[in-house]
Tab-separated table of C-alpha atoms in Angstrom:
chain	number	residue	atom	x	y	z
A	69	MET	CA	0.000	0.000	0.000
A	70	THR	CA	1.575	3.283	-1.146
A	71	GLY	CA	-1.335	5.720	-0.929
A	72	LEU	CA	-4.903	6.328	-2.033
A	73	ARG	CA	-5.760	7.320	-5.602
A	74	CYS	CA	-8.899	9.163	-6.702
A	75	VAL	CA	-11.011	7.122	-9.122
A	76	ARG	CA	-11.914	10.319	-11.011
A	77	CYS	CA	-8.966	12.743	-11.147
A	78	ARG	CA	-6.308	10.051	-10.442
A	79	THR	CA	-4.510	12.189	-7.832
A	80	VAL	CA	-2.618	10.096	-5.264
A	81	PHE	CA	-2.831	11.075	-1.591
A	82	PRO	CA	-0.807	9.846	1.414
A	83	ILE	CA	-2.173	6.937	3.423
A	84	ALA	CA	-4.809	8.395	5.739
A	85	ASP	CA	-8.578	8.400	6.258
A	86	TYR	CA	-10.537	10.538	3.787
A	87	PHE	CA	-14.131	9.922	4.787
A	88	GLU	CA	-15.588	12.236	2.146
A	89	GLY	CA	-13.557	10.948	-0.760
A	90	CYS	CA	-11.052	12.850	-2.871
A	91	PRO	CA	-10.318	16.284	-1.329
A	92	ALA	CA	-9.465	17.774	-4.740
A	93	CYS	CA	-12.673	16.625	-6.415
A	94	LEU	CA	-14.734	17.605	-3.382
A	95	SER	CA	-13.395	21.161	-3.596
A	96	HIS	CA	-14.732	21.319	-7.168
A	97	HIS	CA	-18.108	19.861	-6.153
A	98	MET	CA	-17.398	16.639	-8.071
A	99	PRO	CA	-17.378	13.995	-5.290
A	100	ALA	CA	-15.432	10.818	-6.012
A	101	SER	CA	-14.080	7.865	-4.066
A	102	LEU	CA	-10.492	7.069	-3.210
A	103	ALA	CA	-8.978	3.629	-3.701
A	104	ILE	CA	-5.959	1.875	-2.232
A	105	GLU	CA	-2.880	2.232	-4.436
A	106	TYR	CA	-0.405	-0.672	-4.497
A	107	ARG	CA	3.273	-0.682	-5.433
A	108	GLU	CA	3.022	-4.093	-7.123
A	109	PHE	CA	0.962	-7.278	-7.179
A	110	PRO	CA	1.947	-10.884	-6.467
A	111	ALA	CA	3.109	-12.996	-9.405
A	112	SER	CA	0.590	-15.740	-8.690
A	113	MET	CA	-2.691	-16.446	-6.948
A	114	THR	CA	-1.255	-19.122	-4.682
A	115	CYS	CA	-2.090	-17.079	-1.579
A	116	LEU	CA	-5.038	-14.742	-2.113
A	117	ALA	CA	-4.407	-13.024	1.222
A	118	ASP	CA	-1.238	-11.517	-0.270
A	119	TRP	CA	-3.477	-9.470	-2.602
A	120	GLN	CA	-5.306	-7.791	0.286
A	121	VAL	CA	-4.660	-4.479	2.007
A	122	TYR	CA	-4.323	-6.331	5.322
A	123	PRO	CA	-3.113	-9.941	4.918
A	124	ASP	CA	-3.677	-10.447	8.649
A	125	HIS	CA	-6.984	-9.193	9.987
A	126	PRO	CA	-9.766	-10.097	12.434
A	127	THR	CA	-11.530	-12.910	10.628
A	128	LEU	CA	-14.699	-14.891	11.188
A	129	GLY	CA	-14.019	-17.160	8.207
A	130	GLU	CA	-15.353	-14.868	5.487
A	131	GLY	CA	-14.607	-15.387	1.812
A	132	ASN	CA	-14.041	-18.511	-0.280
A	133	THR	CA	-17.806	-18.722	-0.720
A	134	PRO	CA	-19.297	-21.401	-2.988
A	135	LEU	CA	-19.428	-20.869	-6.753
A	136	ILE	CA	-22.416	-22.969	-7.776
A	137	THR	CA	-23.085	-24.198	-11.309
A	138	LEU	CA	-26.674	-23.791	-12.545
A	139	ASP	CA	-26.875	-25.829	-15.736
A	140	GLY	CA	-30.671	-25.946	-15.852
A	141	LEU	CA	-31.012	-22.175	-15.555
A	142	ALA	CA	-28.275	-21.649	-18.146
A	143	LYS	CA	-30.277	-23.685	-20.660
A	144	GLU	CA	-33.533	-21.985	-19.669
A	145	ILE	CA	-32.124	-18.481	-20.131
A	146	GLY	CA	-29.984	-19.241	-23.149
A	147	VAL	CA	-26.344	-18.842	-22.104
A	148	ARG	CA	-23.450	-21.281	-22.368
A	149	THR	CA	-22.723	-21.542	-18.644
A	150	LEU	CA	-24.168	-19.964	-15.502
A	151	CYS	CA	-22.762	-19.905	-11.971
A	152	LEU	CA	-23.768	-18.120	-8.778
A	153	LYS	CA	-21.296	-16.843	-6.207
A	154	ASN	CA	-23.182	-17.442	-2.967
A	155	GLU	CA	-22.178	-14.622	-0.638
A	156	GLY	CA	-24.935	-15.680	1.736
A	157	ALA	CA	-22.439	-18.302	2.946
A	158	ASN	CA	-20.368	-15.603	4.682
A	159	PRO	CA	-20.504	-15.590	8.514
A	160	SER	CA	-23.170	-12.875	8.856
A	161	GLY	CA	-25.000	-13.935	5.700
A	162	SER	CA	-23.859	-11.323	3.173
A	163	HIS	CA	-20.978	-9.940	1.111
A	164	LYS	CA	-20.637	-7.094	3.624
A	165	ASP	CA	-18.309	-9.282	5.696
A	166	ARG	CA	-15.590	-8.733	3.094
A	167	MET	CA	-15.760	-5.019	3.860
A	168	SER	CA	-16.282	-5.153	7.628
A	169	ARG	CA	-13.155	-7.166	8.307
A	170	PHE	CA	-10.913	-4.444	6.848
A	171	VAL	CA	-12.821	-1.508	8.343
A	172	VAL	CA	-12.328	-3.095	11.750
A	173	GLN	CA	-8.629	-3.706	11.079
A	174	ARG	CA	-8.110	-0.095	10.005
A	175	ALA	CA	-9.926	1.108	13.128
A	176	LEU	CA	-7.644	-1.037	15.281
A	177	ASP	CA	-4.557	0.284	13.482
A	178	ILE	CA	-5.373	3.939	14.143
A	179	GLY	CA	-6.574	3.358	17.704
A	180	ALA	CA	-10.273	4.020	17.161
A	181	SER	CA	-12.543	2.595	19.848
A	182	THR	CA	-15.926	2.787	18.079
A	183	VAL	CA	-16.888	1.869	14.525
A	184	ALA	CA	-20.177	3.045	13.045
A	185	ALA	CA	-22.387	2.705	9.992
A	186	ALA	CA	-25.620	4.069	8.578
A	187	SER	CA	-27.465	0.901	7.679
A	188	SER	CA	-30.897	-0.656	7.498
A	189	GLY	CA	-29.686	-4.233	7.294
A	190	ASN	CA	-26.760	-6.349	6.109
A	191	ALA	CA	-23.981	-3.784	6.588
A	192	GLY	CA	-25.075	-3.116	10.155
A	193	VAL	CA	-25.253	-6.781	11.096
A	194	SER	CA	-21.855	-7.455	9.559
A	195	LEU	CA	-20.066	-4.529	11.171
A	196	ALA	CA	-21.595	-5.358	14.545
A	197	ALA	CA	-20.328	-8.938	14.274
A	198	TYR	CA	-16.760	-7.996	13.337
A	199	ALA	CA	-16.586	-5.229	15.919
A	200	ALA	CA	-17.678	-7.686	18.592
A	201	HIS	CA	-15.033	-10.173	17.451
A	202	ALA	CA	-12.316	-7.499	17.618
A	203	GLY	CA	-13.466	-6.006	20.934
A	204	LEU	CA	-14.551	-2.653	19.480
A	205	ASN	CA	-17.671	-0.663	20.248
A	206	CYS	CA	-20.163	-0.392	17.408
A	207	VAL	CA	-23.002	2.013	16.617
A	208	ILE	CA	-25.526	1.425	13.835
A	209	VAL	CA	-27.703	4.376	12.795
A	210	THR	CA	-30.915	3.124	11.234
A	211	THR	CA	-34.623	3.954	10.897
A	212	PRO	CA	-37.545	2.930	13.164
A	213	ASP	CA	-38.940	0.459	10.620
A	214	MET	CA	-35.805	-1.670	10.506
A	215	ASN	CA	-36.379	-5.340	9.729
A	216	PRO	CA	-36.737	-7.049	13.157
A	217	ASN	CA	-34.468	-9.920	12.093
A	218	TRP	CA	-31.594	-7.543	11.406
A	219	ARG	CA	-32.330	-5.541	14.549
A	220	ARG	CA	-32.136	-8.615	16.746
A	221	ALA	CA	-28.842	-9.730	15.179
A	222	ILE	CA	-27.238	-6.312	15.691
A	223	GLU	CA	-28.370	-6.114	19.304
A	224	MET	CA	-27.224	-9.680	19.981
A	225	HIS	CA	-23.721	-8.671	18.866
A	226	GLY	CA	-23.764	-5.932	21.502
A	227	ALA	CA	-23.913	-2.939	19.162
A	228	THR	CA	-25.836	0.240	19.925
A	229	LEU	CA	-28.801	1.004	17.646
A	230	LEU	CA	-29.877	4.580	17.022
A	231	ALA	CA	-32.894	5.472	14.879
A	232	THR	CA	-33.577	8.590	12.826
A	233	GLU	CA	-36.866	9.632	11.255
A	234	THR	CA	-35.580	9.442	7.680
A	235	PRO	CA	-32.830	7.490	5.885
A	236	GLU	CA	-31.204	10.782	4.865
A	237	ARG	CA	-30.940	11.927	8.488
A	238	ARG	CA	-28.819	8.848	9.259
A	239	TRP	CA	-26.019	10.271	7.132
A	240	GLN	CA	-26.045	13.588	9.002
A	241	VAL	CA	-25.828	11.878	12.390
A	242	LEU	CA	-22.941	9.728	11.179
A	243	ALA	CA	-21.224	12.755	9.614
A	244	ASP	CA	-21.425	14.816	12.802
A	245	ARG	CA	-19.917	12.115	15.006
A	246	ALA	CA	-17.268	11.079	12.463
A	247	ARG	CA	-16.126	14.674	11.940
A	248	ALA	CA	-15.958	15.106	15.711
A	249	GLY	CA	-13.681	12.065	15.923
A	250	ASP	CA	-16.118	10.059	18.055
A	251	TRP	CA	-16.856	7.286	15.537
A	252	TYR	CA	-14.820	5.582	12.834
A	253	PRO	CA	-17.247	5.303	9.873
A	254	ALA	CA	-17.632	2.249	7.670
A	255	THR	CA	-20.210	3.725	5.295
A	256	ASN	CA	-20.719	6.913	3.292
A	257	PHE	CA	-22.247	10.032	4.810
A	258	SER	CA	-21.581	12.589	2.070
A	259	VAL	CA	-24.252	14.219	-0.104
A	260	PRO	CA	-23.834	13.647	-3.035
A	261	PRO	CA	-22.321	10.333	-1.981
A	262	VAL	CA	-18.992	8.689	-2.507
A	263	GLY	CA	-18.352	5.025	-1.763
A	264	SER	CA	-17.950	3.452	1.652
A	265	ASN	CA	-14.706	3.414	3.627
A	266	PRO	CA	-11.962	2.756	1.010
A	267	PHE	CA	-10.126	0.287	3.246
A	268	GLY	CA	-13.354	-1.710	3.438
A	269	VAL	CA	-14.275	-1.409	-0.237
A	270	ASP	CA	-10.843	-2.793	-1.104
A	271	GLY	CA	-11.974	-6.067	0.459
A	272	TYR	CA	-14.447	-6.633	-2.360
A	273	ARG	CA	-11.569	-7.180	-4.792
A	274	SER	CA	-11.383	-10.672	-3.307
A	275	LEU	CA	-14.506	-11.754	-5.194
A	276	ALA	CA	-12.685	-11.217	-8.490
A	277	PHE	CA	-9.694	-13.171	-7.210
A	278	GLU	CA	-11.834	-16.096	-6.070
A	279	ILE	CA	-13.956	-16.237	-9.236
A	280	SER	CA	-10.899	-16.065	-11.476
A	281	HIS	CA	-9.010	-18.616	-9.408
A	282	GLU	CA	-11.858	-21.120	-9.535
A	283	LEU	CA	-12.964	-20.663	-13.136
A	284	GLY	CA	-9.557	-20.054	-14.668
A	285	THR	CA	-8.394	-17.556	-17.274
A	286	GLY	CA	-10.989	-16.564	-19.821
A	287	SER	CA	-13.748	-18.708	-18.338
A	288	CYS	CA	-16.046	-15.835	-17.361
A	289	THR	CA	-17.421	-13.316	-19.844
A	290	ASP	CA	-20.098	-11.508	-17.799
A	291	ILE	CA	-20.747	-10.833	-14.106
A	292	LEU	CA	-24.016	-9.369	-12.769
A	293	VAL	CA	-23.932	-7.447	-9.499
A	294	PRO	CA	-26.923	-6.062	-7.529
A	295	THR	CA	-25.949	-2.417	-7.094
A	296	ALA	CA	-26.781	0.589	-4.906
A	297	ARG	CA	-23.761	2.887	-4.446
A	298	ALA	CA	-21.499	0.388	-6.225
A	299	ASP	CA	-18.971	-0.577	-3.546
A	300	LEU	CA	-19.199	-4.224	-4.585
A	301	LEU	CA	-19.418	-3.462	-8.299
A	302	TRP	CA	-16.302	-1.308	-8.144
A	303	GLY	CA	-14.393	-3.798	-5.986
A	304	ILE	CA	-14.957	-6.653	-8.430
A	305	ALA	CA	-14.024	-4.477	-11.404
A	306	ARG	CA	-10.864	-3.255	-9.671
A	307	GLY	CA	-9.935	-6.824	-8.769
A	308	TYR	CA	-10.029	-7.877	-12.408
A	309	CYS	CA	-8.060	-4.796	-13.452
A	310	ASP	CA	-5.381	-5.763	-10.933
A	311	LEU	CA	-5.313	-9.357	-12.186
A	312	GLN	CA	-4.830	-8.123	-15.736
A	313	THR	CA	-2.055	-5.747	-14.630
A	314	ALA	CA	-0.329	-8.703	-12.976
A	315	GLY	CA	-0.635	-10.707	-16.202
A	316	LEU	CA	-2.897	-13.342	-14.647
A	317	VAL	CA	-5.925	-12.738	-16.882
A	318	LYS	CA	-5.926	-11.738	-20.530
A	319	GLU	CA	-9.329	-10.079	-20.651
A	320	ARG	CA	-11.658	-8.643	-18.047
A	321	PRO	CA	-15.246	-9.902	-17.975
A	322	ARG	CA	-18.021	-7.405	-18.607
A	323	ILE	CA	-19.442	-6.398	-15.240
A	324	HIS	CA	-23.071	-5.240	-15.181
A	325	ALA	CA	-24.972	-3.292	-12.506
A	326	VAL	CA	-28.488	-4.484	-11.600
A	327	GLU	CA	-30.638	-1.665	-10.184
A	328	PRO	CA	-34.278	-1.388	-9.019
A	329	PHE	CA	-35.074	1.808	-10.924
A	330	GLY	CA	-33.215	4.058	-13.331
A	331	ARG	CA	-30.262	5.791	-11.679
A	332	ILE	CA	-27.002	4.563	-13.146
A	333	SER	CA	-28.741	3.889	-16.452
A	334	LYS	CA	-29.915	7.514	-16.579
A	335	VAL	CA	-26.409	8.794	-15.873
A	336	LEU	CA	-24.995	6.554	-18.595
A	337	ALA	CA	-27.557	8.164	-20.902
A	338	GLY	CA	-26.205	11.624	-20.089
A	339	GLU	CA	-27.631	12.852	-16.789
A	340	ASP	CA	-25.437	14.322	-14.030
A	341	TYR	CA	-24.229	11.655	-11.591
A	342	ARG	CA	-24.636	14.150	-8.736
A	343	ALA	CA	-28.394	14.446	-9.304
A	344	ASN	CA	-31.163	12.793	-7.301
A	345	PHE	CA	-33.053	9.859	-8.832
A	346	PRO	CA	-36.052	9.040	-6.623
A	347	GLY	CA	-37.858	5.750	-6.932
A	348	HIS	CA	-39.629	3.095	-4.918
A	349	SER	CA	-38.913	-0.625	-4.878
A	350	ALA	CA	-39.119	-3.691	-2.668
A	351	LEU	CA	-35.433	-4.260	-3.488
A	352	THR	CA	-34.452	-2.321	-0.374
A	353	SER	CA	-30.842	-3.475	-0.141
A	354	ILE	CA	-30.077	-1.835	-3.485
A	355	GLY	CA	-32.434	1.111	-3.082
A	356	GLY	CA	-31.567	4.778	-2.706
A	357	ALA	CA	-31.845	7.736	-5.038
A	358	THR	CA	-28.162	8.463	-5.670
A	359	VAL	CA	-25.299	7.429	-7.933
A	360	THR	CA	-21.569	7.408	-7.172
A	361	TYR	CA	-18.743	8.160	-9.559
A	362	GLN	CA	-17.193	4.788	-8.700
A	363	ALA	CA	-20.177	3.088	-10.375
A	364	LEU	CA	-19.343	4.821	-13.639
A	365	ASP	CA	-15.649	4.030	-13.244
A	366	ALA	CA	-16.391	0.335	-12.688
A	367	LEU	CA	-18.661	0.034	-15.715
A	368	ALA	CA	-16.223	1.914	-17.949
A	369	SER	CA	-13.228	-0.180	-16.866
A	370	CYS	CA	-15.009	-3.473	-17.611
A	371	LYS	CA	-17.257	-2.388	-20.503
A	372	GLY	CA	-20.381	-3.102	-18.464
A	373	SER	CA	-23.948	-1.848	-18.519
A	374	ALA	CA	-26.788	-1.065	-16.122
A	375	VAL	CA	-30.103	-2.910	-16.193
A	376	VAL	CA	-33.323	-1.963	-14.379
A	377	ILE	CA	-35.368	-4.738	-12.761
A	378	GLU	CA	-39.011	-4.701	-11.665
A	379	ASP	CA	-40.068	-6.083	-8.285
A	380	LYS	CA	-42.242	-8.842	-9.776
A	381	ALA	CA	-39.396	-10.182	-11.896
A	382	ALA	CA	-37.146	-10.312	-8.851
A	383	ARG	CA	-39.815	-12.103	-6.787
A	384	ASP	CA	-40.308	-14.685	-9.524
A	385	ASP	CA	-36.571	-15.292	-9.744
A	386	GLN	CA	-36.228	-15.451	-5.971
A	387	MET	CA	-38.640	-18.385	-6.118
A	388	ARG	CA	-36.853	-19.877	-9.149
A	389	LEU	CA	-33.511	-19.813	-7.365
A	390	ALA	CA	-35.056	-21.232	-4.199
A	391	ARG	CA	-36.312	-24.166	-6.263
A	392	CYS	CA	-32.677	-24.678	-7.262
A	393	GLY	CA	-31.718	-24.834	-3.582
A	394	LEU	CA	-30.621	-21.202	-3.227
A	395	TYR	CA	-32.751	-19.005	-0.978
A	396	LEU	CA	-31.489	-15.462	-1.516
A	397	GLU	CA	-32.587	-12.037	-0.399
A	398	LEU	CA	-34.884	-10.395	-2.955
A	399	SER	CA	-32.230	-7.841	-3.963
A	400	SER	CA	-29.788	-10.689	-4.605
A	401	ALA	CA	-32.229	-12.628	-6.763
A	402	ALA	CA	-32.516	-9.538	-8.966
A	403	ALA	CA	-29.197	-10.541	-10.537
A	404	LEU	CA	-30.951	-13.429	-12.289
A	405	SER	CA	-33.706	-11.101	-13.491
A	406	GLY	CA	-31.048	-8.769	-14.813
A	407	LEU	CA	-29.453	-11.581	-16.778
A	408	ARG	CA	-32.764	-12.528	-18.377
A	409	LYS	CA	-33.253	-8.938	-19.510
A	410	LEU	CA	-29.712	-8.520	-20.849
A	411	VAL	CA	-30.005	-11.757	-22.855
A	412	VAL	CA	-33.252	-10.548	-24.435
A	413	GLN	CA	-31.611	-7.207	-25.230
A	414	GLY	CA	-28.645	-8.962	-26.830
A	415	VAL	CA	-26.186	-7.413	-24.375
A	416	VAL	CA	-25.232	-10.857	-23.053
A	417	ALA	CA	-24.588	-13.346	-25.847
A	418	SER	CA	-25.769	-16.946	-26.109
A	419	ASP	CA	-22.181	-18.200	-25.803
A	420	ALA	CA	-21.598	-16.212	-22.588
A	421	ALA	CA	-20.155	-17.699	-19.419
A	422	VAL	CA	-21.987	-15.803	-16.678
A	423	VAL	CA	-21.534	-15.385	-12.927
A	424	LEU	CA	-24.318	-13.957	-10.763
A	425	VAL	CA	-23.289	-12.453	-7.431
A	426	GLY	CA	-25.819	-13.597	-4.834
A	427	THR	CA	-25.076	-10.896	-2.304
A	428	SER	CA	-27.000	-12.180	0.710
A	429	SER	CA	-29.084	-14.960	2.180
A	430	GLY	CA	-32.872	-14.770	2.283
A	431	PHE	CA	-33.059	-15.960	5.883
A	432	SER	CA	-32.647	-12.480	7.328
A	433	GLU	CA	-35.315	-10.999	5.088
A	434	PHE	CA	-38.690	-10.472	6.737
A	435	GLN	CA	-41.599	-11.474	4.502
A	436	PRO	CA	-45.228	-12.180	5.462
A	437	PHE	CA	-46.493	-15.719	4.935
A	438	THR	CA	-48.366	-16.162	1.656
A	439	HIS	CA	-50.497	-19.153	2.698
A	440	PRO	CA	-51.193	-21.233	5.825
A	441	ILE	CA	-49.306	-24.413	6.655
A	442	ALA	CA	-51.369	-27.526	5.998
A	443	LEU	CA	-52.451	-29.401	9.119
A	444	VAL	CA	-52.081	-33.155	9.372
A	445	GLY	CA	-53.372	-35.805	11.783
């Protein structure tokens, strides 16, 4: 690690914490994320930990999640091969564990005593778990209507829950305490937003390393990622860029963002990424009305696209995946819906080798029962 580089203006800054992204871009009202800059990369993938910002870190056994082949769905949709990276197999049930482990390590390194996040679900549960494991205090700022399953998990880990009247107010509370030096933040609090803590976002590069290591060079043409502010999308794209720089892959797969209503897609069509894009969807984990510059950087670096998915399509595919043995959160199942749409549009070809990123398990998702259980005896 030699510094942090802006994903927009490419300026390199000394190693430090820049919670509001690139200082230079921020001064010009063009907010953008910073990313860890490395001097060099390993010559092989023998030890994936050597590719990480912190090879040694508080771990609960995250990563190395299953990559599951779905031959029946591949034939049904019309692609050559289809796999799903099941991030629900992480300790707290989502991909957020890959970020939390490094946020906690960075907090330990600088002597912070309390980590914090603005979250309505997976990120809060994950950070609470890793903070508890490392002996740090944790505060999660949420809203009163938080899913009771997530609330119970966070409280069981010993974290403090604070509620604000609106999702937007969460960011202001987090900003005030982070700027005062009271809390070490894991998530964004800027408006317009940048990505989450760059030390944490760097952890998402590991998905690219694992997928490439398991499938081999050239065996993946397209990856679909459920996307809100694009931490995961950017991390996977950056991971493949690093693998190509190291000479370990010849070509990067196309990496596509799956969104619940037009945000990134509107920016790709010419709208200002700093604008507000309101919408309503049951895909709450990838909701929100904002776009980050890192989303655009990720799509440009891997020649990807953005695809908008309707709630009904995601619900149907949540059931379809469950009937394949994979019960995913609704926002995760949207990746399959996105693939169907991109195949119809001709964006993903019939000879494509596709990976869906199943970001989280469905077990934490609260849903009302649709019919009574049959009585016997």
